[in-house]
mmCIF file of C-alpha atoms in Angstrom:
data_model
loop_
_atom_site.group_PDB
_atom_site.id
_atom_site.type_symbol
_atom_site.label_atom_id
_atom_site.label_comp_id
_atom_site.label_asym_id
_atom_site.label_seq_id
_atom_site.Cartn_x
_atom_site.Cartn_y
_atom_site.Cartn_z
ATOM 1 C CA MET A 180 90.832 -60.394 -36.484
ATOM 2 C CA GLU A 181 94.210 -59.273 -35.144
ATOM 3 C CA LYS A 182 96.238 -62.070 -33.573
ATOM 4 C CA ARG A 183 98.050 -60.922 -30.463
ATOM 5 C CA GLY A 184 100.980 -62.375 -28.607
ATOM 6 C CA PRO A 185 101.831 -61.801 -24.966
ATOM 7 C CA GLN A 186 101.813 -58.095 -24.197
ATOM 8 C CA THR A 187 104.403 -56.107 -22.295
ATOM 9 C CA PRO A 188 103.017 -55.387 -18.815
ATOM 10 C CA GLY A 189 101.256 -52.046 -18.977
ATOM 11 C CA TRP A 190 102.893 -50.743 -15.823
ATOM 12 C CA TRP A 191 106.371 -50.960 -17.391
ATOM 13 C CA TYR A 192 105.839 -47.988 -19.680
ATOM 14 C CA ASP A 193 102.921 -46.008 -18.284
ATOM 15 C CA ASP A 194 101.636 -44.731 -14.966
ATOM 16 C CA ALA A 195 99.623 -47.835 -14.107
ATOM 17 C CA PRO A 196 100.169 -49.129 -10.554
ATOM 18 C CA VAL A 197 102.701 -51.933 -10.209
ATOM 19 C CA PRO A 198 101.216 -55.110 -8.683
ATOM 20 C CA LEU A 199 102.419 -55.909 -5.170
ATOM 21 C CA ALA A 200 103.892 -59.291 -6.200
ATOM 22 C CA ALA A 201 106.041 -57.639 -8.871
ATOM 23 C CA ARG A 202 107.224 -54.979 -6.399
ATOM 24 C CA VAL A 203 108.226 -57.692 -3.928
ATOM 25 C CA VAL A 204 110.194 -59.743 -6.472
ATOM 26 C CA ALA A 205 111.964 -56.811 -8.164
ATOM 27 C CA PRO A 206 114.477 -56.090 -5.348
ATOM 28 C CA LEU A 207 115.431 -59.770 -5.257
ATOM 29 C CA TYR A 208 115.970 -59.791 -9.014
ATOM 30 C CA GLY A 209 118.047 -56.616 -8.766
ATOM 31 C CA ALA A 210 120.147 -57.999 -5.918
ATOM 32 C CA VAL A 211 120.981 -61.201 -7.807
ATOM 33 C CA SER A 212 121.781 -59.250 -10.976
ATOM 34 C CA GLY A 213 123.991 -56.777 -9.123
ATOM 35 C CA LEU A 214 125.781 -59.487 -7.119
ATOM 36 C CA ARG A 215 126.624 -61.451 -10.240
ATOM 37 C CA ARG A 216 128.154 -58.424 -11.939
ATOM 38 C CA TRP A 217 130.060 -57.513 -8.765
ATOM 39 C CA LEU A 218 131.547 -61.015 -8.581
ATOM 40 C CA TYR A 219 132.850 -60.679 -12.140
ATOM 41 C CA GLN A 220 134.237 -57.209 -11.433
ATOM 42 C CA ARG A 221 136.070 -58.527 -8.360
ATOM 43 C CA GLY A 222 137.444 -61.482 -10.284
ATOM 44 C CA TRP A 223 135.718 -64.067 -8.109
ATOM 45 C CA LEU A 224 133.903 -65.209 -11.227
ATOM 46 C CA ARG A 225 136.344 -65.426 -14.101
ATOM 47 C CA ARG A 226 135.944 -63.669 -17.411
ATOM 48 C CA ARG A 227 137.274 -65.501 -20.452
ATOM 49 C CA GLN A 228 139.142 -63.606 -23.137
ATOM 50 C CA VAL A 229 139.729 -64.396 -26.785
ATOM 51 C CA PRO A 230 142.672 -62.936 -28.756
ATOM 52 C CA VAL A 231 140.518 -60.762 -31.020
ATOM 53 C CA PRO A 232 138.323 -57.729 -30.231
ATOM 54 C CA VAL A 233 134.810 -58.502 -28.964
ATOM 55 C CA ILE A 234 131.934 -56.065 -29.545
ATOM 56 C CA VAL A 235 128.658 -56.610 -27.674
ATOM 57 C CA VAL A 236 125.422 -55.061 -28.964
ATOM 58 C CA GLY A 237 122.797 -55.256 -26.242
ATOM 59 C CA ASN A 238 120.405 -53.499 -23.897
ATOM 60 C CA ILE A 239 119.636 -53.366 -20.206
ATOM 61 C CA THR A 240 115.883 -53.590 -20.733
ATOM 62 C CA ALA A 241 113.807 -56.612 -21.661
ATOM 63 C CA GLY A 242 112.389 -56.682 -25.167
ATOM 64 C CA GLY A 243 113.429 -55.333 -28.534
ATOM 65 C CA THR A 244 115.185 -52.025 -29.051
ATOM 66 C CA GLY A 245 116.619 -52.453 -32.564
ATOM 67 C CA LYS A 246 119.697 -54.557 -31.781
ATOM 68 C CA THR A 247 119.494 -56.819 -34.812
ATOM 69 C CA PRO A 248 119.301 -54.073 -37.498
ATOM 70 C CA LEU A 249 122.259 -52.391 -35.793
ATOM 71 C CA THR A 250 124.197 -55.678 -35.666
ATOM 72 C CA ILE A 251 123.621 -56.221 -39.399
ATOM 73 C CA GLU A 252 124.780 -52.684 -40.240
ATOM 74 C CA LEU A 253 127.764 -53.009 -37.899
ATOM 75 C CA VAL A 254 128.892 -56.227 -39.594
ATOM 76 C CA THR A 255 128.506 -54.591 -43.011
ATOM 77 C CA ARG A 256 130.610 -51.596 -41.951
ATOM 78 C CA LEU A 257 133.297 -53.810 -40.446
ATOM 79 C CA ARG A 258 133.622 -55.772 -43.678
ATOM 80 C CA GLU A 259 133.855 -52.565 -45.686
ATOM 81 C CA ALA A 260 136.671 -51.435 -43.381
ATOM 82 C CA GLY A 261 138.645 -54.617 -44.047
ATOM 83 C CA TRP A 262 137.736 -56.628 -40.953
ATOM 84 C CA LYS A 263 136.579 -60.264 -40.976
ATOM 85 C CA PRO A 264 133.673 -60.238 -38.503
ATOM 86 C CA GLY A 265 131.740 -63.174 -37.145
ATOM 87 C CA VAL A 266 128.568 -63.105 -35.065
ATOM 88 C CA ALA A 267 127.997 -64.988 -31.814
ATOM 89 C CA SER A 268 124.454 -65.459 -30.546
ATOM 90 C CA ARG A 269 122.530 -67.595 -28.116
ATOM 91 C CA GLY A 270 119.839 -68.192 -30.732
ATOM 92 C CA TYR A 271 116.893 -67.533 -28.459
ATOM 93 C CA GLY A 272 113.846 -69.755 -28.983
ATOM 94 C CA ARG A 273 115.503 -72.379 -31.173
ATOM 95 C CA ASP A 274 114.949 -76.125 -30.858
ATOM 96 C CA ASP A 275 117.644 -78.139 -29.096
ATOM 97 C CA ALA A 276 119.014 -74.943 -27.572
ATOM 98 C CA GLY A 277 121.847 -76.851 -25.883
ATOM 99 C CA THR A 278 123.417 -77.753 -29.230
ATOM 100 C CA ALA A 279 125.963 -75.364 -30.728
ATOM 101 C CA ARG A 280 125.783 -74.999 -34.503
ATOM 102 C CA TRP A 281 126.805 -72.923 -37.480
ATOM 103 C CA ILE A 282 124.000 -70.941 -39.075
ATOM 104 C CA THR A 283 123.387 -70.874 -42.812
ATOM 105 C CA PRO A 284 121.069 -68.463 -44.631
ATOM 106 C CA ASP A 285 118.731 -71.293 -45.676
ATOM 107 C CA MET A 286 118.530 -72.979 -42.263
ATOM 108 C CA GLU A 287 115.146 -73.464 -40.644
ATOM 109 C CA PRO A 288 114.766 -70.735 -37.998
ATOM 110 C CA ALA A 289 113.433 -73.384 -35.601
ATOM 111 C CA LEU A 290 116.956 -74.843 -35.571
ATOM 112 C CA GLY A 291 119.025 -71.693 -35.735
ATOM 113 C CA GLY A 292 116.823 -69.010 -34.226
ATOM 114 C CA ASP A 293 115.113 -66.345 -36.314
ATOM 115 C CA GLU A 294 117.578 -63.520 -35.619
ATOM 116 C CA PRO A 295 120.780 -65.552 -36.300
ATOM 117 C CA VAL A 296 119.293 -66.892 -39.558
ATOM 118 C CA LEU A 297 118.350 -63.362 -40.576
ATOM 119 C CA ILE A 298 121.865 -62.093 -39.807
ATOM 120 C CA ALA A 299 123.437 -64.929 -41.814
ATOM 121 C CA TRP A 300 121.051 -64.264 -44.710
ATOM 122 C CA LYS A 301 121.696 -60.509 -44.746
ATOM 123 C CA THR A 302 125.464 -60.469 -44.164
ATOM 124 C CA GLY A 303 126.977 -63.750 -45.321
ATOM 125 C CA VAL A 304 129.455 -63.767 -42.404
ATOM 126 C CA PRO A 305 130.025 -66.749 -40.091
ATOM 127 C CA VAL A 306 127.293 -66.951 -37.445
ATOM 128 C CA ARG A 307 127.613 -69.299 -34.480
ATOM 129 C CA VAL A 308 124.871 -70.038 -31.961
ATOM 130 C CA ASP A 309 125.807 -71.409 -28.573
ATOM 131 C CA ARG A 310 124.591 -70.917 -25.020
ATOM 132 C CA ASP A 311 128.282 -70.571 -24.163
ATOM 133 C CA ARG A 312 129.349 -67.390 -25.941
ATOM 134 C CA VAL A 313 132.984 -68.019 -25.037
ATOM 135 C CA ALA A 314 132.852 -71.261 -27.003
ATOM 136 C CA ALA A 315 131.054 -69.447 -29.838
ATOM 137 C CA ALA A 316 133.763 -66.766 -29.945
ATOM 138 C CA LYS A 317 136.511 -69.387 -30.040
ATOM 139 C CA ALA A 318 134.753 -71.185 -32.910
ATOM 140 C CA LEU A 319 134.551 -67.923 -34.873
ATOM 141 C CA LEU A 320 138.247 -67.318 -34.242
ATOM 142 C CA GLU A 321 139.055 -70.781 -35.643
ATOM 143 C CA ALA A 322 136.892 -69.936 -38.677
ATOM 144 C CA GLY A 323 139.184 -67.022 -39.504
ATOM 145 C CA CYS A 324 137.299 -64.106 -37.932
ATOM 146 C CA ASP A 325 139.359 -61.235 -36.522
ATOM 147 C CA VAL A 326 136.534 -59.525 -34.624
ATOM 148 C CA VAL A 327 133.565 -61.064 -32.785
ATOM 149 C CA VAL A 328 130.199 -59.288 -32.690
ATOM 150 C CA CYS A 329 127.741 -60.513 -30.057
ATOM 151 C CA ASP A 330 124.085 -60.041 -30.948
ATOM 152 C CA ASP A 331 122.690 -59.408 -27.464
ATOM 153 C CA GLY A 332 124.630 -60.726 -24.470
ATOM 154 C CA LEU A 333 125.333 -57.527 -22.542
ATOM 155 C CA GLN A 334 124.627 -59.534 -19.378
ATOM 156 C CA HIS A 335 126.753 -62.529 -20.454
ATOM 157 C CA TYR A 336 129.777 -61.407 -18.433
ATOM 158 C CA ARG A 337 131.748 -64.614 -18.769
ATOM 159 C CA LEU A 338 132.918 -63.495 -22.215
ATOM 160 C CA ALA A 339 135.245 -60.510 -21.795
ATOM 161 C CA ARG A 340 134.386 -57.698 -24.165
ATOM 162 C CA ASP A 341 136.292 -54.713 -25.522
ATOM 163 C CA ILE A 342 133.411 -52.523 -26.735
ATOM 164 C CA GLU A 343 129.849 -52.397 -25.397
ATOM 165 C CA ILE A 344 127.064 -50.766 -27.414
ATOM 166 C CA GLU A 345 123.815 -50.186 -25.563
ATOM 167 C CA VAL A 346 120.692 -49.797 -27.722
ATOM 168 C CA VAL A 347 117.768 -47.803 -26.292
ATOM 169 C CA ASP A 348 114.275 -47.240 -27.637
ATOM 170 C CA ALA A 349 113.851 -43.454 -27.836
ATOM 171 C CA ALA A 350 110.173 -43.500 -26.871
ATOM 172 C CA ARG A 351 110.334 -46.065 -24.084
ATOM 173 C CA ARG A 352 113.820 -45.506 -22.667
ATOM 174 C CA TYR A 353 113.892 -47.297 -19.283
ATOM 175 C CA GLY A 354 110.153 -47.168 -18.695
ATOM 176 C CA ASN A 355 109.250 -46.745 -15.041
ATOM 177 C CA GLY A 356 112.883 -47.297 -14.035
ATOM 178 C CA ARG A 357 112.158 -50.430 -11.991
ATOM 179 C CA MET A 358 113.826 -53.838 -12.121
ATOM 180 C CA MET A 359 111.991 -56.827 -13.593
ATOM 181 C CA PRO A 360 109.219 -57.838 -13.147
ATOM 182 C CA ALA A 361 108.080 -54.504 -11.706
ATOM 183 C CA GLY A 362 109.698 -52.736 -14.659
ATOM 184 C CA PRO A 363 111.660 -53.511 -17.829
ATOM 185 C CA LEU A 364 115.205 -53.303 -16.398
ATOM 186 C CA ARG A 365 117.458 -56.361 -16.482
ATOM 187 C CA GLU A 366 120.123 -54.326 -14.662
ATOM 188 C CA SER A 367 120.105 -50.964 -12.932
ATOM 189 C CA ALA A 368 120.014 -47.886 -15.146
ATOM 190 C CA ALA A 369 123.414 -46.920 -13.703
ATOM 191 C CA ARG A 370 124.914 -49.966 -15.451
ATOM 192 C CA ALA A 371 124.388 -48.255 -18.820
ATOM 193 C CA ARG A 372 126.995 -45.606 -17.968
ATOM 194 C CA ASP A 373 129.715 -48.244 -18.289
ATOM 195 C CA CYS A 374 128.881 -48.887 -21.954
ATOM 196 C CA ASP A 375 131.171 -47.342 -24.555
ATOM 197 C CA PHE A 376 128.369 -46.206 -26.869
ATOM 198 C CA ARG A 377 124.658 -45.590 -26.418
ATOM 199 C CA VAL A 378 122.592 -45.821 -29.602
ATOM 200 C CA VAL A 379 119.096 -44.339 -29.375
ATOM 201 C CA ASN A 380 116.616 -45.880 -31.797
ATOM 202 C CA LEU A 381 114.417 -43.053 -33.102
ATOM 203 C CA GLY A 382 112.497 -45.293 -35.484
ATOM 204 C CA GLN A 383 111.331 -44.117 -38.898
ATOM 205 C CA ALA A 384 114.018 -42.446 -41.020
ATOM 206 C CA SER A 385 113.127 -39.123 -42.585
ATOM 207 C CA ASP A 386 114.742 -36.126 -44.204
ATOM 208 C CA ALA A 387 114.059 -33.995 -41.126
ATOM 209 C CA PRO A 388 117.034 -32.834 -39.027
ATOM 210 C CA GLU A 389 118.085 -35.250 -36.313
ATOM 211 C CA PRO A 390 116.716 -34.263 -32.908
ATOM 212 C CA ALA A 391 119.167 -33.857 -30.083
ATOM 213 C CA VAL A 392 119.403 -37.052 -28.040
ATOM 214 C CA ALA A 393 122.393 -36.404 -25.803
ATOM 215 C CA SER A 394 121.619 -35.982 -22.113
ATOM 216 C CA GLY A 395 125.008 -35.721 -20.466
ATOM 217 C CA PHE A 396 126.025 -39.029 -22.029
ATOM 218 C CA GLY A 397 127.492 -39.681 -25.479
ATOM 219 C CA GLU A 398 124.349 -40.742 -27.342
ATOM 220 C CA TRP A 399 124.059 -41.519 -31.038
ATOM 221 C CA ALA A 400 120.794 -41.315 -32.960
ATOM 222 C CA MET A 401 119.781 -44.316 -35.080
ATOM 223 C CA ARG A 402 117.045 -44.175 -37.687
ATOM 224 C CA LEU A 403 115.467 -47.190 -39.387
ATOM 225 C CA ARG A 404 114.869 -46.743 -43.103
ATOM 226 C CA ILE A 405 112.370 -48.772 -45.126
ATOM 227 C CA ASP A 406 112.304 -48.207 -48.879
ATOM 228 C CA THR A 407 111.430 -51.470 -50.622
ATOM 229 C CA ALA A 408 109.285 -54.591 -50.391
ATOM 230 C CA HIS A 409 110.901 -57.907 -51.331
ATOM 231 C CA PRO A 410 108.594 -60.656 -52.742
ATOM 232 C CA LEU A 411 109.078 -63.868 -50.761
ATOM 233 C CA ASN A 412 108.333 -66.201 -53.672
ATOM 234 C CA GLY A 413 110.651 -64.473 -56.156
ATOM 235 C CA GLY A 414 110.335 -61.554 -58.481
ATOM 236 C CA ARG A 415 111.432 -57.954 -58.487
ATOM 237 C CA ASP A 416 111.560 -55.747 -55.440
ATOM 238 C CA GLN A 417 108.842 -53.120 -55.275
ATOM 239 C CA PRO A 418 109.297 -49.579 -53.988
ATOM 240 C CA LEU A 419 107.406 -49.316 -50.737
ATOM 241 C CA GLN A 420 105.787 -46.165 -52.054
ATOM 242 C CA ALA A 421 103.889 -48.380 -54.526
ATOM 243 C CA PHE A 422 101.686 -49.480 -51.601
ATOM 244 C CA ALA A 423 100.815 -45.920 -50.533
ATOM 245 C CA GLY A 424 97.061 -45.354 -50.521
ATOM 246 C CA GLN A 425 96.383 -49.116 -50.363
ATOM 247 C CA ARG A 426 95.246 -51.342 -47.527
ATOM 248 C CA VAL A 427 97.666 -54.122 -46.595
ATOM 249 C CA HIS A 428 97.905 -56.817 -43.969
ATOM 250 C CA ALA A 429 100.936 -55.945 -41.824
ATOM 251 C CA VAL A 430 102.537 -58.822 -39.896
ATOM 252 C CA ALA A 431 105.024 -58.400 -37.059
ATOM 253 C CA GLY A 432 106.158 -61.051 -34.579
ATOM 254 C CA ILE A 433 108.691 -58.819 -32.842
ATOM 255 C CA ALA A 434 109.024 -57.307 -29.389
ATOM 256 C CA ASN A 435 107.480 -53.984 -30.416
ATOM 257 C CA PRO A 436 105.188 -54.640 -33.415
ATOM 258 C CA GLN A 437 103.558 -51.214 -33.194
ATOM 259 C CA ARG A 438 106.819 -49.628 -34.335
ATOM 260 C CA PHE A 439 106.641 -51.541 -37.635
ATOM 261 C CA PHE A 440 102.975 -50.686 -38.140
ATOM 262 C CA GLN A 441 103.660 -47.011 -37.495
ATOM 263 C CA MET A 442 106.526 -46.993 -39.985
ATOM 264 C CA LEU A 443 104.191 -48.308 -42.695
ATOM 265 C CA ARG A 444 101.454 -45.816 -41.813
ATOM 266 C CA ALA A 445 104.021 -43.011 -42.071
ATOM 267 C CA ARG A 446 104.428 -44.028 -45.728
ATOM 268 C CA GLY A 447 100.713 -43.511 -46.359
ATOM 269 C CA ILE A 448 99.911 -47.225 -46.289
ATOM 270 C CA GLY A 449 96.590 -48.397 -44.834
ATOM 271 C CA VAL A 450 97.605 -50.961 -42.225
ATOM 272 C CA VAL A 451 95.472 -53.887 -41.084
ATOM 273 C CA PRO A 452 97.708 -54.941 -38.148
ATOM 274 C CA HIS A 453 98.475 -58.524 -37.142
ATOM 275 C CA ALA A 454 100.741 -58.652 -34.084
ATOM 276 C CA PHE A 455 102.224 -61.997 -33.052
ATOM 277 C CA ALA A 456 104.409 -62.946 -30.101
ATOM 278 C CA ASP A 457 108.120 -62.280 -30.445
ATOM 279 C CA HIS A 458 109.835 -65.307 -32.053
ATOM 280 C CA HIS A 459 106.449 -66.727 -33.117
ATOM 281 C CA ARG A 460 106.664 -69.893 -35.228
ATOM 282 C CA TYR A 461 104.426 -69.312 -38.203
ATOM 283 C CA GLN A 462 102.128 -71.788 -39.891
ATOM 284 C CA ALA A 463 100.444 -71.180 -43.240
ATOM 285 C CA GLY A 464 97.131 -70.582 -41.484
ATOM 286 C CA ASP A 465 98.590 -67.642 -39.575
ATOM 287 C CA LEU A 466 98.711 -65.669 -42.820
ATOM 288 C CA SER A 467 95.229 -66.610 -44.023
ATOM 289 C CA PHE A 468 93.327 -63.370 -43.580
ATOM 290 C CA GLY A 469 90.375 -64.035 -45.886
ATOM 291 C CA SER A 470 91.342 -61.437 -48.477
ATOM 292 C CA GLU A 471 93.981 -61.051 -51.164
ATOM 293 C CA LEU A 472 95.442 -57.824 -49.897
ATOM 294 C CA PRO A 473 99.258 -57.615 -49.971
ATOM 295 C CA VAL A 474 100.923 -58.925 -46.821
ATOM 296 C CA LEU A 475 103.908 -56.878 -45.615
ATOM 297 C CA MET A 476 106.086 -58.313 -42.850
ATOM 298 C CA THR A 477 109.420 -57.715 -41.174
ATOM 299 C CA GLU A 478 112.427 -59.678 -42.440
ATOM 300 C CA LYS A 479 112.614 -61.428 -39.080
ATOM 301 C CA ASP A 480 109.141 -62.835 -39.785
ATOM 302 C CA ALA A 481 109.888 -63.461 -43.457
ATOM 303 C CA VAL A 482 112.693 -65.967 -42.787
ATOM 304 C CA LYS A 483 110.068 -68.129 -41.044
ATOM 305 C CA CYS A 484 107.429 -67.803 -43.784
ATOM 306 C CA GLN A 485 109.440 -68.570 -46.926
ATOM 307 C CA ARG A 486 108.236 -72.152 -47.303
ATOM 308 C CA PHE A 487 104.543 -71.252 -47.640
ATOM 309 C CA ALA A 488 104.775 -67.755 -49.117
ATOM 310 C CA ASN A 489 102.680 -66.767 -52.115
ATOM 311 C CA ARG A 490 102.734 -63.849 -54.532
ATOM 312 C CA TRP A 491 101.008 -61.584 -52.015
ATOM 313 C CA HIS A 492 103.731 -61.873 -49.371
ATOM 314 C CA TYR A 493 106.525 -59.292 -49.060
ATOM 315 C CA ALA A 494 109.399 -58.704 -46.669
ATOM 316 C CA VAL A 495 110.200 -55.110 -45.757
ATOM 317 C CA PRO A 496 113.966 -54.703 -45.168
ATOM 318 C CA LEU A 497 115.070 -52.390 -42.374
ATOM 319 C CA GLN A 498 118.346 -50.499 -42.662
ATOM 320 C CA ALA A 499 119.914 -48.857 -39.630
ATOM 321 C CA GLU A 500 121.276 -45.377 -40.281
ATOM 322 C CA LEU A 501 123.645 -43.617 -37.888
ATOM 323 C CA PRO A 502 125.780 -40.486 -38.178
ATOM 324 C CA ALA A 503 129.104 -40.902 -39.979
ATOM 325 C CA ALA A 504 130.842 -39.714 -36.816
ATOM 326 C CA PHE A 505 129.569 -42.801 -34.973
ATOM 327 C CA TRP A 506 131.303 -45.145 -37.395
ATOM 328 C CA VAL A 507 134.481 -43.070 -37.299
ATOM 329 C CA ALA A 508 134.535 -43.237 -33.485
ATOM 330 C CA LEU A 509 133.778 -46.953 -33.380
ATOM 331 C CA LEU A 510 136.334 -47.948 -36.015
ATOM 332 C CA ASP A 511 138.941 -45.712 -34.377
ATOM 333 C CA ARG A 512 138.356 -47.466 -31.048
ATOM 334 C CA LEU A 513 138.590 -50.834 -32.760
ATOM 335 C CA GLY A 514 141.778 -49.889 -34.583
ATOM 336 C CA LYS A 515 143.435 -48.881 -31.314
ATOM 337 C CA LEU A 516 142.495 -52.239 -29.803
ATOM 338 C CA ALA A 517 144.038 -54.090 -32.729
ATOM 339 C CA ARG A 518 147.261 -52.063 -32.513
ATOM 340 C CA GLY A 519 147.415 -52.500 -28.763
#
């Protein structure tokens, strides 16, 4: 039986009627959100700056849009260009959330948060979790970083930023265009126009030509490529194509699990889906499906399943792919900041 986590309200992304209570609360949410931003713009709430460039990767909608794969690829590109990046994150869902800490690749996700642990594991750069992102940025600076990348935090205005990258799901966009809880928006759609870059997550990578995504705004297409399956209990990586024509248990505890399932199906894999809540804390029993079919899961889930993995369990790495021109534009902007 498929295990399901809390579902996104149906009215966010379809034509279902919005409940009256949600419609009543939404204007209040929007007013508070807008007032807070206005106070920072006016200087009545003070932004804090650090003496290195700050890049924020975020979204104005609730839920996942592909921020973490982009953050990992961004950090990799920065290192290749000679920068010393560090990542600041709140570490959503971790225990003792009020405690700031450094994240190591082998840390329990319950302490560090699944996404920060994944970023540390994939990149090897300093990762700091702290509710106070200003304090996190200062800690990264003291650790020798010369650029701070914030995983999420577009709405954390207290930390001044130099470059904002908005990430949008190509299929969902802004849903019904309403503020939470009537819709998925954390801020008004107009807020997105102030971001320096908009990255549109098109999902599964393919050899087909990139569709046009620009709509009067500088948009950049991002594809997510999956090519291999990594055994969690050791051994050689397997080409994902080796699972084509087979049935597998597919596990995803992310904001949009259907995207992962669809990516596997596009590779000719027979998916038995198991969707869990975003940031779900796995126990061994969660992966007991009564059959010895291979179990394919996202890397975000895999970092939480290492301790009880067996030979049937595989992580499927996601790699974000963007046009070369995007990286040229971003690094050029960053270089100008450093020279300025």
